[in-house]
Amino acid sequence: MSIPLDSGTAKKMSAFHCANQCTWCDGCGDYGIWTAVKRALSESDIPPHGVLLCYDVGCHGNTSDKILGYRFHGLHGRVIPFAAGAKLANPRLPVMAFGGDGASFSEGVGHLVHGIRSNYPITFVLHNNGNYGLTTGQASSLTQQGQPMNSSPNGIPEHTLNSMDFVFSLEPTFVARAWSGDIDMMTKVLKAAIGHRGFAFVDILQACPTYNHFATHSYLMEKCYDVNAEGHTPDDFSKARALALDTSKRIACGVLFQREDMPSFYERLEPRKDCKTTAVEEVQIVDTAEWEHEFM
Amino acid sequence: MRISLKVTGAQGQGVNSIGEMCAKGLKRAGYCVFGYKEYMSLIKGGHSSYQLDVASEAIESSETTVDMLVCFNHHGLERNALEVKSCGIILHQTPQWKYTKEQQKVLEDRGIRTVYLPSEDILKKLKAKPILGNVLVTSVVWALLGRKAEELKELVQEQFGHKGEKVVAMNFQCIEEGFAFLGEESGKWKVESGLRLPKSDPSWKDHLLITGSEAMGLGLIHAGCRLYCGYPMTPSSPLLSYIAGMQNKTGMIIKQAEDEITAAQMMSGAMHMGTRAATGTSGGGFDLMTETLSLDAIIENPSVFILAQRPGPATGLPTWTAQGDLLLAVGSSHGEFARCVISVADAQDCYDLMPEAFNIAEKYQTPVIVMTDKQIAEALFTQKPYDQKKAKLDRGNLVTDPKALKKLKSTDRYDPNAKDGISPRWLPGSLAATYCAQGDEHNGDGSVDESAKNAVEQIEKRMKKMKAMERETPEPVLTVMSNEKLAVSNEEPALDLLVVSWGSNKGVIMDALKVAGSGLRVGYLHYTYLWPMKTERLSKLMKKSKKTVLVECNYGGQLGMLIQMAGGPTIKEKILKYDGRPFFVDELQKLLIANS
Ligand SMILES: Cc1ncc(C[n+]2csc(CCOP(=O)(O)OP(=O)(O)O)c2C)c(N)n1
Ligand code: SF4
Ligand SMILES: [Mg+2]
């Protein structure tokens, strides 16, 4: 399988180029995701100053100073609520959040649940490398059972969380999957996610040659395929869920599910209906005299 | 002169609604009212009370004893009867009630009269719903206070007018019946109570009756806060309820988050994006927020945390009051960084300190913790309408001008050479060089930099803000009692007794000083700005005072510890209270006199 790197948008993509050197391991899937994000942003005509990229803490979080754009690098597990708060304050600015499988399915799993449920209008990109990379290879709740890991030499006693089943149970409005070796596919789904009305969940199966010896680059390359190219349209919830869950033979990638008829959290806020300004623009001393009458 | 009345009953029986109706009527009749609620952490049952202290001059405290006790059930008669002062009145609704012999004797000695109101029978006779019992009881209280039925009718009309004529008429009938009841009964019981309202002062009429939480909500709105995010926890919940209830009027974004970590993160995200946002919680929730507070410090994000105290540890006494979290506010969160801790004392502060908190947060680009407690959050204050001209919007070193934005370099964001450590801040979306709000130690543009040199530069940059804040925060305020009047003093006079405290104690201390006068020169030093801690003025005053006493609602004397920590003097005499109740004015007076 060839991995196209040149999309013909190199000039615009270079706007996101940052002089800091990458610090990931050789062959790390984060290189591919990093590239695809820059490409998706430039192909979506979003300049560096026109986006807020929010990073969780983990190997993926080290992207925060390897790319230009307004960026934030916060706490482990907490990236979703920060990104959501930022977005609500200025819904005009695209906001993307990036988190690892450790961050999203252990430390901050509650935020993922409520992020999807709230349908915040943000893009969430899961760097799914099946382990805690940055803390040197402990098991995450998505690590395969039986796999010896740092701190669990006999493999984990808990069963592996079925992440896609879990995500679909939350009635998401957008679910896509890609893998870190396929920049074209990642770019495609990221662009779709950025354009989505509500909360876009993008699961990127990420190679971690250092600690993940089960879902390797070549394993993923072999099993992943473009499900949309095979005719899947993302409007059928049960079909999408079944496709997402069945990874025994092949792994379906692409936009698995999307519905645009659901208003986002912001659109549901009664006081913001017909409001032309953003909360960022509204900061001023407000006269409260009229509201004091009820206390007279 | 002041009088007090207390309504007791099970939660859900209408204690609060009677309290509120009486408070409103009394304020409109020209009195300053202070309302104090006690209740338990349950929904129905339990024993709760609403006490109103009433005076013609300003008061912000309660007494331990009352002139009138109103009881919905026998628990009030059992537990609270002996709180009634000489010549007071007990109004109750328990048929065939008999006091114990001991109680009976005390009540007789004190000349206290007991009035039984058969409210159920009266309501039945009127074919009125049980809920109207509240109006009936209020009307008897009103008659006992020597007020007119018309005043009450006016209130009822206002409150229930929208429910239609029938409802109003039924209410009116109850009021008339209440007044008539006393007409008969007064002959029988010879109700000629010692209960006399003081002379009224019409200037109270145009004041607001407002709880600390409502005042804080208005203050947040006033400050330009556009997003509020919280998770219910007493005593911070009433603020969330109030501000959420106002959203359709204010257009604010309100989010009841899934937990306090979320609330803190959403507030931080919104602040980072450039609006004004706040979050509020109590001790347990604040514990959960502290990692975020630390993050805000390193990314130099202005942020506002409201910490409404109740007694801990753990769930503690959920519906009671305390000042046990001062050292938590000052010492919470990992790492060393600049922060500002301030505390409100009353409904005036609840409003005024909101714009102030945001101004400080934005000026120094660092977290601000605003402390309050259950006492302030739920007490009812008689408050002058707020000055709309006083607050100024200060957004600090926020760059928004397009030309100035163009000139910025990425490395300006966290420039370690910025004056006072306050570097320019600009918002995501600005047409300018971009940077990373970086939670790892970073250099100017937010790139991770683990070098020793950079670490020192950046820590020093952030700590310089502490120095600047210390320079610019006001000293504590001294109020001196002289010629029977309290007045703020900008000098450091020689005193017989210097009282030092913070937060909700202010009101009761002021009230206690007024009465304690007795020829002594007494002063009260109130700390609003708690961190950075200023001790210079205190030192000067202590040198000239015969005696200094610390007053706090905690076990350790945390303000005293903080003063010592900051290199200030040691205050040896302490009046400390940690039973979940605020200080009462008569109780505090006795303690102060014993200490002077
Ligand atoms: C509160 C907190 N707990 C623990 C850590 C340590 N920590 C840093 S990254 C990480 C796990 C990273 O795993 P994942 O989220 O999957 O990201 P990856 O490194 O695999 O990209 C942990 C536990 C932390 N930074 N903060
Ligand atoms: S540990 Fe794994 S995820 Fe982290 S940089 Fe190395 S290869 Fe990448
Ligand atoms: Mg991981």
Short mmCIF file of C-alpha atoms in Angstrom, two decimals, chain A residues 3-249:
data_model
loop_
_atom_site.label_atom_id
_atom_site.label_comp_id
_atom_site.label_asym_id
_atom_site.label_seq_id
_atom_site.Cartn_x
_atom_site.Cartn_y
_atom_site.Cartn_z
CA ILE A 3 1.08 6.25 1.42
CA PRO A 4 0.50 9.49 -0.47
CA LEU A 5 2.20 12.37 1.29
CA ASP A 6 1.94 15.06 -1.34
CA SER A 7 -1.57 16.36 -1.66
CA GLY A 8 -0.63 19.31 -3.82
CA THR A 9 -1.40 21.71 -0.98
CA ALA A 10 2.11 21.81 0.36
CA LYS A 11 2.26 25.57 0.25
CA LYS A 12 -0.71 26.06 2.52
CA MET A 13 0.21 23.14 4.69
CA SER A 14 3.58 24.73 5.34
CA ALA A 15 1.78 27.51 7.17
CA PHE A 16 1.41 25.03 10.03
CA HIS A 17 5.08 24.13 9.94
CA CYS A 18 6.78 24.56 13.28
CA ALA A 19 10.54 24.67 13.74
CA ASN A 20 10.54 22.40 16.80
CA GLN A 21 11.74 18.87 16.11
CA CYS A 22 9.45 15.92 16.63
CA THR A 23 10.33 13.66 19.54
CA TRP A 24 8.32 10.55 18.80
CA CYS A 25 9.91 7.10 18.39
CA ASP A 26 10.89 5.83 14.96
CA GLY A 27 7.81 4.64 13.15
CA CYS A 28 5.37 6.19 15.60
CA GLY A 29 1.88 6.69 14.22
CA ASP A 30 1.78 10.22 15.63
CA TYR A 31 3.89 11.41 12.66
CA GLY A 32 1.13 10.39 10.29
CA ILE A 33 -1.65 11.91 12.38
CA TRP A 34 0.33 15.12 12.76
CA THR A 35 0.72 15.34 9.00
CA ALA A 36 -2.90 14.53 8.30
CA VAL A 37 -4.14 17.18 10.73
CA LYS A 38 -2.07 19.86 9.01
CA ARG A 39 -3.33 18.66 5.66
CA ALA A 40 -6.96 18.49 6.72
CA LEU A 41 -6.80 22.00 8.14
CA SER A 42 -5.18 23.47 5.06
CA GLU A 43 -7.53 21.64 2.72
CA SER A 44 -10.42 23.00 4.79
CA ASP A 45 -9.01 26.49 4.19
CA ILE A 46 -8.40 27.03 7.88
CA PRO A 47 -5.32 29.14 8.56
CA PRO A 48 -3.22 28.61 11.71
CA HIS A 49 -4.76 31.62 13.43
CA GLY A 50 -8.23 30.33 12.63
CA VAL A 51 -8.29 27.25 14.82
CA LEU A 52 -7.81 26.14 18.41
CA LEU A 53 -6.07 22.79 18.73
CA CYS A 54 -6.41 21.31 22.22
CA TYR A 55 -4.13 18.49 23.28
CA ASP A 56 -4.42 16.04 26.14
CA VAL A 57 -1.32 14.70 27.92
CA GLY A 58 0.34 11.69 26.38
CA CYS A 59 2.65 11.02 23.45
CA HIS A 60 0.10 12.60 21.14
CA GLY A 61 0.09 15.69 23.36
CA ASN A 62 3.66 16.33 22.31
CA THR A 63 2.21 17.51 19.01
CA SER A 64 1.24 20.72 20.81
CA ASP A 65 4.54 22.43 20.06
CA LYS A 66 5.26 20.72 16.73
CA ILE A 67 2.55 22.48 14.78
CA LEU A 68 1.47 26.09 14.46
CA GLY A 69 -1.98 27.41 15.18
CA TYR A 70 -3.51 28.47 18.48
CA ARG A 71 -2.81 25.50 20.67
CA PHE A 72 -3.48 24.33 24.18
CA HIS A 73 -1.80 21.49 26.04
CA GLY A 74 -3.67 20.75 29.23
CA LEU A 75 -4.14 18.00 31.77
CA HIS A 76 -4.27 14.27 31.34
CA GLY A 77 -7.82 13.15 30.57
CA ARG A 78 -9.37 16.61 30.59
CA VAL A 79 -9.09 17.92 27.08
CA ILE A 80 -12.75 17.57 26.08
CA PRO A 81 -14.33 19.93 28.65
CA PHE A 82 -11.65 22.56 28.07
CA ALA A 83 -12.22 22.42 24.33
CA ALA A 84 -16.00 22.49 24.83
CA GLY A 85 -15.81 25.54 27.12
CA ALA A 86 -13.61 27.32 24.59
CA LYS A 87 -15.96 26.49 21.74
CA LEU A 88 -19.05 27.70 23.60
CA ALA A 89 -17.32 31.01 24.22
CA ASN A 90 -16.60 31.47 20.52
CA PRO A 91 -18.57 29.08 18.32
CA ARG A 92 -17.16 30.74 15.21
CA LEU A 93 -13.70 29.28 15.72
CA PRO A 94 -13.14 25.61 14.80
CA VAL A 95 -11.99 23.71 17.87
CA MET A 96 -10.28 20.34 17.76
CA ALA A 97 -9.41 18.16 20.74
CA PHE A 98 -6.89 15.33 20.68
CA GLY A 99 -6.59 12.62 23.31
CA GLY A 100 -5.09 9.20 23.85
CA ASP A 101 -6.92 5.98 24.64
CA GLY A 102 -5.64 6.17 28.21
CA ALA A 103 -6.91 9.72 28.59
CA SER A 104 -10.24 9.06 26.95
CA PHE A 105 -11.22 5.64 28.27
CA SER A 106 -9.72 5.77 31.78
CA GLU A 107 -8.77 9.08 33.37
CA GLY A 108 -11.31 11.16 31.48
CA VAL A 109 -13.89 8.63 30.34
CA GLY A 110 -16.69 10.66 31.94
CA HIS A 111 -15.82 13.62 29.74
CA LEU A 112 -16.04 11.46 26.62
CA VAL A 113 -19.46 10.21 27.68
CA HIS A 114 -20.81 13.69 28.28
CA GLY A 115 -18.99 15.19 25.31
CA ILE A 116 -20.78 12.81 22.96
CA ARG A 117 -24.05 13.11 24.84
CA SER A 118 -23.89 16.91 24.84
CA ASN A 119 -23.04 16.99 21.14
CA TYR A 120 -20.64 19.91 21.60
CA PRO A 121 -19.70 21.24 18.19
CA ILE A 122 -16.07 20.12 18.32
CA THR A 123 -13.89 17.49 16.68
CA PHE A 124 -12.38 14.87 18.92
CA VAL A 125 -9.48 12.83 17.61
CA LEU A 126 -8.60 9.68 19.50
CA HIS A 127 -4.94 8.69 19.19
CA ASN A 128 -5.69 5.03 19.76
CA ASN A 129 -2.38 3.24 20.25
CA GLY A 130 -3.81 0.70 22.68
CA ASN A 131 -1.57 1.65 25.60
CA TYR A 132 -0.18 4.42 27.78
CA GLY A 133 2.71 5.47 25.55
CA LEU A 134 4.14 8.41 27.42
CA THR A 135 4.33 6.62 30.76
CA THR A 136 6.20 3.77 29.03
CA GLY A 137 3.73 1.20 27.94
CA GLN A 138 1.22 0.39 30.64
CA ALA A 139 -2.06 -1.20 29.62
CA SER A 140 -5.01 1.04 28.84
CA SER A 141 -8.57 -0.20 28.99
CA LEU A 142 -8.31 -0.76 25.24
CA THR A 143 -5.21 -2.97 25.50
CA GLN A 144 -5.87 -6.55 24.45
CA GLN A 145 -6.25 -8.94 27.35
CA GLY A 146 -3.39 -11.37 27.73
CA GLN A 147 -0.82 -8.93 26.44
CA PRO A 148 2.05 -8.51 28.93
CA MET A 149 2.55 -4.80 29.57
CA ASN A 150 4.55 -2.58 31.88
CA SER A 151 2.92 -3.04 35.35
CA SER A 152 0.88 -6.01 34.17
CA PRO A 153 3.42 -8.71 33.30
CA ASN A 154 0.70 -11.35 33.13
CA GLY A 155 -1.58 -9.24 31.02
CA ILE A 156 -4.50 -7.29 32.47
CA PRO A 157 -7.04 -9.11 34.65
CA GLU A 158 -9.83 -6.79 33.44
CA HIS A 159 -11.50 -7.42 30.15
CA THR A 160 -10.79 -5.08 27.27
CA LEU A 161 -13.33 -2.33 26.79
CA ASN A 162 -15.19 -2.50 23.52
CA SER A 163 -14.65 1.15 22.69
CA MET A 164 -16.76 1.36 19.55
CA ASP A 165 -19.71 -0.42 21.16
CA PHE A 166 -19.41 1.99 24.04
CA VAL A 167 -19.25 5.05 21.79
CA PHE A 168 -22.22 3.93 19.73
CA SER A 169 -24.23 3.32 22.91
CA LEU A 170 -23.95 7.06 23.57
CA GLU A 171 -25.84 7.92 20.39
CA PRO A 172 -23.07 9.87 18.70
CA THR A 173 -23.79 12.09 15.72
CA PHE A 174 -20.48 11.41 13.98
CA VAL A 175 -18.15 8.42 14.12
CA ALA A 176 -15.20 7.87 11.81
CA ARG A 177 -12.20 5.60 11.87
CA ALA A 178 -8.84 5.67 10.17
CA TRP A 179 -5.38 4.36 10.87
CA SER A 180 -2.17 6.25 11.35
CA GLY A 181 -0.48 4.97 8.20
CA ASP A 182 -3.10 6.21 5.79
CA ILE A 183 -2.76 9.96 5.55
CA ASP A 184 -5.23 10.21 2.71
CA MET A 185 -7.93 8.46 4.67
CA MET A 186 -7.15 10.42 7.84
CA THR A 187 -7.31 13.68 5.91
CA LYS A 188 -10.66 12.70 4.45
CA VAL A 189 -12.29 11.80 7.75
CA LEU A 190 -10.76 14.74 9.60
CA LYS A 191 -12.13 17.15 7.03
CA ALA A 192 -15.55 15.57 7.36
CA ALA A 193 -15.27 15.80 11.13
CA ILE A 194 -14.27 19.47 11.07
CA GLY A 195 -17.30 20.18 8.91
CA HIS A 196 -19.67 18.28 11.21
CA ARG A 197 -22.44 20.10 13.05
CA GLY A 198 -21.94 18.51 16.48
CA PHE A 199 -19.48 16.28 18.30
CA ALA A 200 -17.32 14.37 15.81
CA PHE A 201 -15.61 11.29 17.18
CA VAL A 202 -12.63 10.21 15.10
CA ASP A 203 -10.93 7.00 16.15
CA ILE A 204 -7.44 6.77 14.71
CA LEU A 205 -5.81 3.41 15.19
CA GLN A 206 -2.27 4.45 15.88
CA ALA A 207 0.86 2.39 15.52
CA CYS A 208 3.10 2.43 18.58
CA PRO A 209 6.07 0.29 17.59
CA THR A 210 7.66 0.71 20.99
CA TYR A 211 4.90 -0.66 23.19
CA ASN A 212 2.09 -2.01 21.07
CA HIS A 213 3.23 -5.28 19.57
CA PHE A 214 -0.23 -6.54 18.72
CA ALA A 215 -1.81 -3.88 16.48
CA THR A 216 1.31 -2.97 14.51
CA HIS A 217 1.65 -0.80 11.44
CA SER A 218 1.69 -3.79 9.12
CA TYR A 219 -1.21 -5.44 10.95
CA LEU A 220 -3.28 -2.30 10.53
CA MET A 221 -2.18 -1.85 6.93
CA GLU A 222 -3.37 -5.34 6.16
CA LYS A 223 -6.72 -5.16 7.92
CA CYS A 224 -7.93 -1.61 7.37
CA TYR A 225 -10.02 -0.77 4.32
CA ASP A 226 -12.02 2.15 3.01
CA VAL A 227 -15.60 1.27 3.81
CA ASN A 228 -17.05 4.27 1.99
CA ALA A 229 -15.26 3.22 -1.19
CA GLU A 230 -17.11 -0.08 -0.86
CA GLY A 231 -20.41 1.74 -0.87
CA HIS A 232 -21.15 2.30 2.85
CA THR A 233 -23.13 5.45 3.41
CA PRO A 234 -22.93 6.89 6.90
CA ASP A 235 -26.67 7.34 7.49
CA ASP A 236 -27.51 3.89 8.86
CA PHE A 237 -26.89 3.73 12.61
CA SER A 238 -27.20 -0.03 13.11
CA LYS A 239 -25.18 -0.87 10.06
CA ALA A 240 -22.49 1.57 11.11
CA ARG A 241 -22.42 0.12 14.59
CA ALA A 242 -22.13 -3.45 13.27
CA LEU A 243 -19.35 -2.43 10.90
CA ALA A 244 -17.49 -0.62 13.66
CA LEU A 245 -17.72 -3.58 16.02
CA ASP A 246 -16.72 -6.38 13.69
CA THR A 247 -12.97 -6.15 13.35
CA SER A 248 -12.33 -9.89 13.23
CA LYS A 249 -11.43 -10.04 9.56
#
